[in-house]
Amino acid sequence: AQSVTQLDSQVPVFEEAPVELRCNYSSSVSVYLFWYVQYPNQGLQLLLKYLSGSTLVKGINGFEAEFNKSQTSFHLRKPSVHISDTAEYFCAVSGGSGYSTLTFGKGTMLLVSP
Amino acid sequence: DGGITQSPKYLFRKEGQNVTLSCEQNLNHDAMYWYRQDPGQGLRLIYYSQIVNDFQKGDIAEGYSVSREKKESFPLTVTSAQKNPTAFYLCASSIRSGRAGDTQYFGPGTRLTVL
């Protein structure tokens, strides 16, 4: 079984400031990791994913995430946020081989203010 | 444009009525999924289908039913047995039969309110 913990339900930040959204996972097998973004009343859009290789993954809209196996973490970062980044962000995990469904965290609401 | 269509966007039903949510994809994806989203709860998997005429229960299948008669369609029925059906419902698809690591692509969602 696998699970995901997003440590912050809300993260308020000022425009142009850096931000980190935290994600920890637990799994008995190797994993693939994902970050999705959801704008109000819309579906989810993939920001980035880690499958293998370099532990630093770059995604869309200037976001990046670092896979840390020893700390079982996959934190999302952006060096300078914009008002338009205001949205809910979901971390998700799937098993690292064969067939596996996605398990999502409860989400972190990023609130960017001027 | 390729994508996933969910209809309607908003749906209101009286308690005790069954209701069917539509999900169509023209991405030629094999796998399709239904999730339920409640505030502060993230997404929870209701049902998924890896191939036509086959589907499996997810974590919260009670009170729901699905069918997969065509590759591009995966309708979800919320039955009267579902105790708390008011929620935001999201449909997704992935290119292969649910292989780990494949990206899931999401539709715009249907907000169901039971009065």
PDB file of C-alpha atoms in Angstrom:
ATOM      1  CA  ALA A   1       0.000   0.000   0.000  1.00  0.00           C
ATOM      2  CA  GLN A   2       1.134   3.539  -0.627  1.00  0.00           C
ATOM      3  CA  SER A   3       0.157   6.871   0.865  1.00  0.00           C
ATOM      4  CA  VAL A   4       0.921  10.553   0.404  1.00  0.00           C
ATOM      5  CA  THR A   5       1.075  13.308   3.009  1.00  0.00           C
ATOM      6  CA  GLN A   6       0.979  16.937   2.026  1.00  0.00           C
ATOM      7  CA  LEU A   7       2.097  18.698   5.132  1.00  0.00           C
ATOM      8  CA  ASP A   8       0.417  22.065   4.547  1.00  0.00           C
ATOM      9  CA  SER A   9      -3.231  22.545   3.646  1.00  0.00           C
ATOM     10  CA  GLN A  10      -2.630  26.211   2.773  1.00  0.00           C
ATOM     11  CA  VAL A  11       0.485  28.192   1.905  1.00  0.00           C
ATOM     12  CA  PRO A  12       0.110  31.972   1.697  1.00  0.00           C
ATOM     13  CA  VAL A  13       2.895  33.824  -0.082  1.00  0.00           C
ATOM     14  CA  PHE A  14       3.522  37.224  -1.623  1.00  0.00           C
ATOM     15  CA  GLU A  15       4.009  37.667  -5.349  1.00  0.00           C
ATOM     16  CA  GLU A  16       7.624  37.206  -6.543  1.00  0.00           C
ATOM     17  CA  ALA A  17       8.573  35.325  -3.361  1.00  0.00           C
ATOM     18  CA  PRO A  18       9.881  31.742  -3.507  1.00  0.00           C
ATOM     19  CA  VAL A  19       7.648  28.883  -2.424  1.00  0.00           C
ATOM     20  CA  GLU A  20       8.014  25.238  -1.418  1.00  0.00           C
ATOM     21  CA  LEU A  21       5.073  22.838  -1.189  1.00  0.00           C
ATOM     22  CA  ARG A  22       5.936  19.751   0.813  1.00  0.00           C
ATOM     23  CA  CYS A  23       5.071  16.150  -0.032  1.00  0.00           C
ATOM     24  CA  ASN A  24       6.077  12.956   1.746  1.00  0.00           C
ATOM     25  CA  TYR A  25       5.137   9.468   0.670  1.00  0.00           C
ATOM     26  CA  SER A  26       5.241   5.955   2.023  1.00  0.00           C
ATOM     27  CA  SER A  27       5.493   2.832  -0.055  1.00  0.00           C
ATOM     28  CA  SER A  28       6.919  -0.654   0.278  1.00  0.00           C
ATOM     29  CA  VAL A  29       8.076  -0.645  -3.339  1.00  0.00           C
ATOM     30  CA  SER A  30       9.788   1.770  -5.659  1.00  0.00           C
ATOM     31  CA  VAL A  31       7.559   4.611  -6.765  1.00  0.00           C
ATOM     32  CA  TYR A  32       6.744   7.104  -9.423  1.00  0.00           C
ATOM     33  CA  LEU A  33       5.808  10.593  -8.194  1.00  0.00           C
ATOM     34  CA  PHE A  34       3.636  13.314  -9.671  1.00  0.00           C
ATOM     35  CA  TRP A  35       2.563  16.885  -9.020  1.00  0.00           C
ATOM     36  CA  TYR A  36      -0.719  18.133 -10.461  1.00  0.00           C
ATOM     37  CA  VAL A  37      -2.286  21.619 -10.334  1.00  0.00           C
ATOM     38  CA  GLN A  38      -5.998  22.414 -10.173  1.00  0.00           C
ATOM     39  CA  TYR A  39      -7.424  25.853 -10.871  1.00  0.00           C
ATOM     40  CA  PRO A  40     -10.870  26.619  -9.369  1.00  0.00           C
ATOM     41  CA  ASN A  41     -13.674  24.446 -10.728  1.00  0.00           C
ATOM     42  CA  GLN A  42     -11.408  22.784 -13.273  1.00  0.00           C
ATOM     43  CA  GLY A  43      -9.774  19.427 -13.775  1.00  0.00           C
ATOM     44  CA  LEU A  44      -6.178  18.605 -12.894  1.00  0.00           C
ATOM     45  CA  GLN A  45      -3.166  19.364 -15.061  1.00  0.00           C
ATOM     46  CA  LEU A  46       0.199  17.628 -14.778  1.00  0.00           C
ATOM     47  CA  LEU A  47       3.017  19.908 -13.595  1.00  0.00           C
ATOM     48  CA  LEU A  48       5.807  17.322 -13.542  1.00  0.00           C
ATOM     49  CA  LYS A  49       6.611  13.733 -12.726  1.00  0.00           C
ATOM     50  CA  TYR A  50       9.533  11.635 -11.526  1.00  0.00           C
ATOM     51  CA  LEU A  51      10.024   8.191 -13.032  1.00  0.00           C
ATOM     52  CA  SER A  52      13.775   7.589 -12.762  1.00  0.00           C
ATOM     53  CA  GLY A  53      17.136   9.247 -13.408  1.00  0.00           C
ATOM     54  CA  SER A  54      17.936  12.751 -12.211  1.00  0.00           C
ATOM     55  CA  THR A  55      16.320  13.497  -8.888  1.00  0.00           C
ATOM     56  CA  LEU A  56      15.660  17.122  -9.883  1.00  0.00           C
ATOM     57  CA  VAL A  57      12.664  17.309 -12.183  1.00  0.00           C
ATOM     58  CA  LYS A  58      11.658  20.418 -14.061  1.00  0.00           C
ATOM     59  CA  GLY A  59       8.053  21.023 -15.018  1.00  0.00           C
ATOM     60  CA  ILE A  60       5.799  23.578 -16.607  1.00  0.00           C
ATOM     61  CA  ASN A  61       5.287  27.171 -15.450  1.00  0.00           C
ATOM     62  CA  GLY A  62       8.739  27.348 -13.809  1.00  0.00           C
ATOM     63  CA  PHE A  63       8.077  24.670 -11.194  1.00  0.00           C
ATOM     64  CA  GLU A  64      10.574  22.000 -10.197  1.00  0.00           C
ATOM     65  CA  ALA A  65      10.644  19.175  -7.666  1.00  0.00           C
ATOM     66  CA  GLU A  66      13.355  17.096  -6.050  1.00  0.00           C
ATOM     67  CA  PHE A  67      13.011  13.394  -5.295  1.00  0.00           C
ATOM     68  CA  ASN A  68      14.711  12.425  -2.045  1.00  0.00           C
ATOM     69  CA  LYS A  69      14.559   8.675  -1.514  1.00  0.00           C
ATOM     70  CA  SER A  70      16.136   8.677   1.947  1.00  0.00           C
ATOM     71  CA  GLN A  71      13.624  11.205   3.231  1.00  0.00           C
ATOM     72  CA  THR A  72      10.770   9.805   1.105  1.00  0.00           C
ATOM     73  CA  SER A  73       9.962  13.309  -0.076  1.00  0.00           C
ATOM     74  CA  PHE A  74       9.103  15.035  -3.330  1.00  0.00           C
ATOM     75  CA  HIS A  75       8.826  18.746  -2.534  1.00  0.00           C
ATOM     76  CA  LEU A  76       7.677  21.221  -5.185  1.00  0.00           C
ATOM     77  CA  ARG A  77       9.448  24.572  -5.565  1.00  0.00           C
ATOM     78  CA  LYS A  78       9.249  27.764  -7.549  1.00  0.00           C
ATOM     79  CA  PRO A  79      11.790  30.571  -7.147  1.00  0.00           C
ATOM     80  CA  SER A  80       9.332  33.412  -7.850  1.00  0.00           C
ATOM     81  CA  VAL A  81       5.548  32.999  -7.840  1.00  0.00           C
ATOM     82  CA  HIS A  82       2.921  34.961  -9.731  1.00  0.00           C
ATOM     83  CA  ILE A  83      -0.676  35.770  -8.867  1.00  0.00           C
ATOM     84  CA  SER A  84      -1.690  33.305 -11.565  1.00  0.00           C
ATOM     85  CA  ASP A  85      -0.059  30.465  -9.591  1.00  0.00           C
ATOM     86  CA  THR A  86      -2.907  30.653  -7.078  1.00  0.00           C
ATOM     87  CA  ALA A  87      -4.391  27.161  -7.252  1.00  0.00           C
ATOM     88  CA  GLU A  88      -4.536  23.839  -5.434  1.00  0.00           C
ATOM     89  CA  TYR A  89      -1.587  21.505  -5.853  1.00  0.00           C
ATOM     90  CA  PHE A  90      -1.750  17.737  -5.480  1.00  0.00           C
ATOM     91  CA  CYS A  91       1.095  15.303  -4.974  1.00  0.00           C
ATOM     92  CA  ALA A  92       0.456  11.729  -6.116  1.00  0.00           C
ATOM     93  CA  VAL A  93       2.305   8.407  -6.059  1.00  0.00           C
ATOM     94  CA  SER A  94       2.050   5.175  -8.002  1.00  0.00           C
ATOM     95  CA  GLY A  95       3.940   1.928  -7.738  1.00  0.00           C
ATOM     96  CA  GLY A  96       7.200   1.800  -9.658  1.00  0.00           C
ATOM     97  CA  SER A  97       6.414  -1.116 -11.921  1.00  0.00           C
ATOM     98  CA  GLY A  98       3.637  -3.068 -13.536  1.00  0.00           C
ATOM     99  CA  TYR A  99       0.108  -1.859 -13.043  1.00  0.00           C
ATOM    100  CA  SER A 100      -0.661   0.651 -10.311  1.00  0.00           C
ATOM    101  CA  THR A 101      -3.278   3.273  -9.648  1.00  0.00           C
ATOM    102  CA  LEU A 102      -2.486   6.783  -8.425  1.00  0.00           C
ATOM    103  CA  THR A 103      -2.815   7.702  -4.761  1.00  0.00           C
ATOM    104  CA  PHE A 104      -3.282  11.414  -4.154  1.00  0.00           C
ATOM    105  CA  GLY A 105      -2.493  13.633  -1.198  1.00  0.00           C
ATOM    106  CA  LYS A 106      -5.154  15.922   0.216  1.00  0.00           C
ATOM    107  CA  GLY A 107      -3.807  18.952  -1.598  1.00  0.00           C
ATOM    108  CA  THR A 108      -2.129  22.259  -0.735  1.00  0.00           C
ATOM    109  CA  MET A 109      -3.823  25.527  -1.577  1.00  0.00           C
ATOM    110  CA  LEU A 110      -1.254  28.090  -2.735  1.00  0.00           C
ATOM    111  CA  LEU A 111      -2.516  31.622  -2.148  1.00  0.00           C
ATOM    112  CA  VAL A 112      -0.437  34.310  -3.867  1.00  0.00           C
ATOM    113  CA  SER A 113      -1.153  37.897  -2.905  1.00  0.00           C
ATOM    114  CA  PRO A 114       0.207  41.172  -4.330  1.00  0.00           C
TER     115      PRO A 114
ATOM    116  CA  ASP B   1      -8.738  19.110 -30.312  1.00  0.00           C
ATOM    117  CA  GLY B   2      -8.076  15.920 -28.376  1.00  0.00           C
ATOM    118  CA  GLY B   3      -9.246  15.729 -24.817  1.00  0.00           C
ATOM    119  CA  ILE B   4     -11.707  14.544 -22.222  1.00  0.00           C
ATOM    120  CA  THR B   5     -15.247  15.833 -22.079  1.00  0.00           C
ATOM    121  CA  GLN B   6     -17.460  15.603 -19.031  1.00  0.00           C
ATOM    122  CA  SER B   7     -21.064  16.646 -19.055  1.00  0.00           C
ATOM    123  CA  PRO B   8     -22.879  18.339 -17.590  1.00  0.00           C
ATOM    124  CA  LYS B   9     -20.645  20.754 -15.660  1.00  0.00           C
ATOM    125  CA  TYR B  10     -23.267  21.208 -12.927  1.00  0.00           C
ATOM    126  CA  LEU B  11     -25.932  18.677 -12.003  1.00  0.00           C
ATOM    127  CA  PHE B  12     -28.698  18.870  -9.444  1.00  0.00           C
ATOM    128  CA  ARG B  13     -30.731  15.877  -8.347  1.00  0.00           C
ATOM    129  CA  LYS B  14     -33.235  15.046  -5.672  1.00  0.00           C
ATOM    130  CA  GLU B  15     -32.284  12.612  -2.953  1.00  0.00           C
ATOM    131  CA  GLY B  16     -33.081   9.013  -3.872  1.00  0.00           C
ATOM    132  CA  GLN B  17     -32.654   9.453  -7.621  1.00  0.00           C
ATOM    133  CA  ASN B  18     -29.985   7.725  -9.667  1.00  0.00           C
ATOM    134  CA  VAL B  19     -27.912   9.990 -11.889  1.00  0.00           C
ATOM    135  CA  THR B  20     -25.418   9.249 -14.669  1.00  0.00           C
ATOM    136  CA  LEU B  21     -22.340  11.365 -15.334  1.00  0.00           C
ATOM    137  CA  SER B  22     -20.871  11.315 -18.813  1.00  0.00           C
ATOM    138  CA  CYS B  23     -17.181  10.990 -19.685  1.00  0.00           C
ATOM    139  CA  GLU B  24     -15.894  10.839 -23.263  1.00  0.00           C
ATOM    140  CA  GLN B  25     -12.305  10.883 -24.527  1.00  0.00           C
ATOM    141  CA  ASN B  26     -10.928  11.135 -28.072  1.00  0.00           C
ATOM    142  CA  LEU B  27      -7.310  10.512 -27.082  1.00  0.00           C
ATOM    143  CA  ASN B  28      -7.468   6.821 -28.008  1.00  0.00           C
ATOM    144  CA  HIS B  29      -6.458   5.946 -24.454  1.00  0.00           C
ATOM    145  CA  ASP B  30      -6.949   2.445 -23.132  1.00  0.00           C
ATOM    146  CA  ALA B  31      -7.446   3.225 -19.435  1.00  0.00           C
ATOM    147  CA  MET B  32     -10.090   5.428 -17.842  1.00  0.00           C
ATOM    148  CA  TYR B  33     -10.772   6.429 -14.235  1.00  0.00           C
ATOM    149  CA  TRP B  34     -13.387   8.083 -12.037  1.00  0.00           C
ATOM    150  CA  TYR B  35     -12.443  10.102  -8.963  1.00  0.00           C
ATOM    151  CA  ARG B  36     -14.450  11.863  -6.320  1.00  0.00           C
ATOM    152  CA  GLN B  37     -13.153  15.116  -4.821  1.00  0.00           C
ATOM    153  CA  ASP B  38     -14.393  16.582  -1.548  1.00  0.00           C
ATOM    154  CA  PRO B  39     -12.967  19.740   0.077  1.00  0.00           C
ATOM    155  CA  GLY B  40      -9.787  18.940   1.975  1.00  0.00           C
ATOM    156  CA  GLN B  41      -9.912  15.253   0.988  1.00  0.00           C
ATOM    157  CA  GLY B  42      -7.925  15.134  -2.210  1.00  0.00           C
ATOM    158  CA  LEU B  43      -9.028  12.729  -4.937  1.00  0.00           C
ATOM    159  CA  ARG B  44     -10.337   9.271  -4.170  1.00  0.00           C
ATOM    160  CA  LEU B  45     -10.624   6.559  -6.802  1.00  0.00           C
ATOM    161  CA  ILE B  46     -14.126   5.215  -7.433  1.00  0.00           C
ATOM    162  CA  TYR B  47     -13.686   2.869 -10.434  1.00  0.00           C
ATOM    163  CA  TYR B  48     -11.196   2.310 -13.191  1.00  0.00           C
ATOM    164  CA  SER B  49     -11.160   0.454 -16.480  1.00  0.00           C
ATOM    165  CA  GLN B  50      -8.111  -0.869 -18.273  1.00  0.00           C
ATOM    166  CA  ILE B  51      -9.919  -2.072 -21.374  1.00  0.00           C
ATOM    167  CA  VAL B  52     -13.359  -2.231 -22.970  1.00  0.00           C
ATOM    168  CA  ASN B  53     -15.874  -4.409 -21.111  1.00  0.00           C
ATOM    169  CA  ASP B  54     -13.672  -4.599 -18.022  1.00  0.00           C
ATOM    170  CA  PHE B  55     -13.529  -2.455 -14.888  1.00  0.00           C
ATOM    171  CA  GLN B  56     -12.394  -2.690 -11.272  1.00  0.00           C
ATOM    172  CA  LYS B  57     -13.510  -1.116  -8.018  1.00  0.00           C
ATOM    173  CA  GLY B  58     -11.394   1.590  -6.505  1.00  0.00           C
ATOM    174  CA  ASP B  59     -11.250   2.684  -2.891  1.00  0.00           C
ATOM    175  CA  ILE B  60     -14.804   4.047  -2.598  1.00  0.00           C
ATOM    176  CA  ALA B  61     -16.946   2.095  -5.088  1.00  0.00           C
ATOM    177  CA  GLU B  62     -19.969   1.556  -2.827  1.00  0.00           C
ATOM    178  CA  GLY B  63     -23.062   3.279  -4.205  1.00  0.00           C
ATOM    179  CA  TYR B  64     -21.577   3.743  -7.695  1.00  0.00           C
ATOM    180  CA  SER B  65     -21.656   1.742 -10.920  1.00  0.00           C
ATOM    181  CA  VAL B  66     -19.892   2.063 -14.291  1.00  0.00           C
ATOM    182  CA  SER B  67     -19.843   0.545 -17.754  1.00  0.00           C
ATOM    183  CA  ARG B  68     -17.229   0.483 -20.499  1.00  0.00           C
ATOM    184  CA  GLU B  69     -18.954  -0.595 -23.712  1.00  0.00           C
ATOM    185  CA  LYS B  70     -16.826   1.647 -25.932  1.00  0.00           C
ATOM    186  CA  LYS B  71     -13.184   2.622 -25.671  1.00  0.00           C
ATOM    187  CA  GLU B  72     -13.983   6.330 -25.666  1.00  0.00           C
ATOM    188  CA  SER B  73     -16.795   6.306 -23.095  1.00  0.00           C
ATOM    189  CA  PHE B  74     -16.874   5.537 -19.357  1.00  0.00           C
ATOM    190  CA  PRO B  75     -20.141   6.725 -17.745  1.00  0.00           C
ATOM    191  CA  LEU B  76     -20.556   6.754 -13.976  1.00  0.00           C
ATOM    192  CA  THR B  77     -23.914   6.180 -12.283  1.00  0.00           C
ATOM    193  CA  VAL B  78     -24.393   7.530  -8.790  1.00  0.00           C
ATOM    194  CA  THR B  79     -27.102   5.377  -7.258  1.00  0.00           C
ATOM    195  CA  SER B  80     -29.503   6.096  -4.427  1.00  0.00           C
ATOM    196  CA  ALA B  81     -27.365   3.777  -2.268  1.00  0.00           C
ATOM    197  CA  GLN B  82     -24.570   6.368  -2.178  1.00  0.00           C
ATOM    198  CA  LYS B  83     -25.072   8.005   1.202  1.00  0.00           C
ATOM    199  CA  ASN B  84     -23.409  11.340   0.504  1.00  0.00           C
ATOM    200  CA  PRO B  85     -23.242  11.905  -3.258  1.00  0.00           C
ATOM    201  CA  THR B  86     -22.748  15.683  -3.310  1.00  0.00           C
ATOM    202  CA  ALA B  87     -19.182  16.173  -4.597  1.00  0.00           C
ATOM    203  CA  PHE B  88     -17.005  17.136  -7.556  1.00  0.00           C
ATOM    204  CA  TYR B  89     -16.468  14.177  -9.898  1.00  0.00           C
ATOM    205  CA  LEU B  90     -13.431  13.927 -12.149  1.00  0.00           C
ATOM    206  CA  CYS B  91     -12.842  11.562 -15.038  1.00  0.00           C
ATOM    207  CA  ALA B  92      -9.344  10.773 -16.294  1.00  0.00           C
ATOM    208  CA  SER B  93      -7.637   8.612 -18.887  1.00  0.00           C
ATOM    209  CA  SER B  94      -4.147   7.274 -19.560  1.00  0.00           C
ATOM    210  CA  ILE B  95      -2.637   5.932 -22.750  1.00  0.00           C
ATOM    211  CA  ARG B  96      -1.892   2.365 -21.746  1.00  0.00           C
ATOM    212  CA  SER B  97      -3.841  -0.014 -19.583  1.00  0.00           C
ATOM    213  CA  GLY B  98      -3.049   1.760 -16.360  1.00  0.00           C
ATOM    214  CA  ARG B  99       0.678   1.169 -16.404  1.00  0.00           C
ATOM    215  CA  ALA B 100       2.490   2.787 -13.497  1.00  0.00           C
ATOM    216  CA  GLY B 101       4.183   6.000 -14.527  1.00  0.00           C
ATOM    217  CA  ASP B 102       1.726   6.875 -17.291  1.00  0.00           C
ATOM    218  CA  THR B 103       0.305  10.366 -17.004  1.00  0.00           C
ATOM    219  CA  GLN B 104      -3.394  10.600 -16.287  1.00  0.00           C
ATOM    220  CA  TYR B 105      -5.222  13.330 -18.199  1.00  0.00           C
ATOM    221  CA  PHE B 106      -8.252  14.856 -16.541  1.00  0.00           C
ATOM    222  CA  GLY B 107     -11.571  16.187 -17.734  1.00  0.00           C
ATOM    223  CA  PRO B 108     -13.057  19.460 -16.435  1.00  0.00           C
ATOM    224  CA  GLY B 109     -15.251  17.732 -13.861  1.00  0.00           C
ATOM    225  CA  THR B 110     -18.942  17.572 -12.956  1.00  0.00           C
ATOM    226  CA  ARG B 111     -20.222  19.138  -9.759  1.00  0.00           C
ATOM    227  CA  LEU B 112     -23.120  17.072  -8.441  1.00  0.00           C
ATOM    228  CA  THR B 113     -25.429  18.518  -5.824  1.00  0.00           C
ATOM    229  CA  VAL B 114     -28.112  16.363  -4.281  1.00  0.00           C
ATOM    230  CA  LEU B 115     -30.943  18.354  -2.772  1.00  0.00           C
TER     231      LEU B 115
END
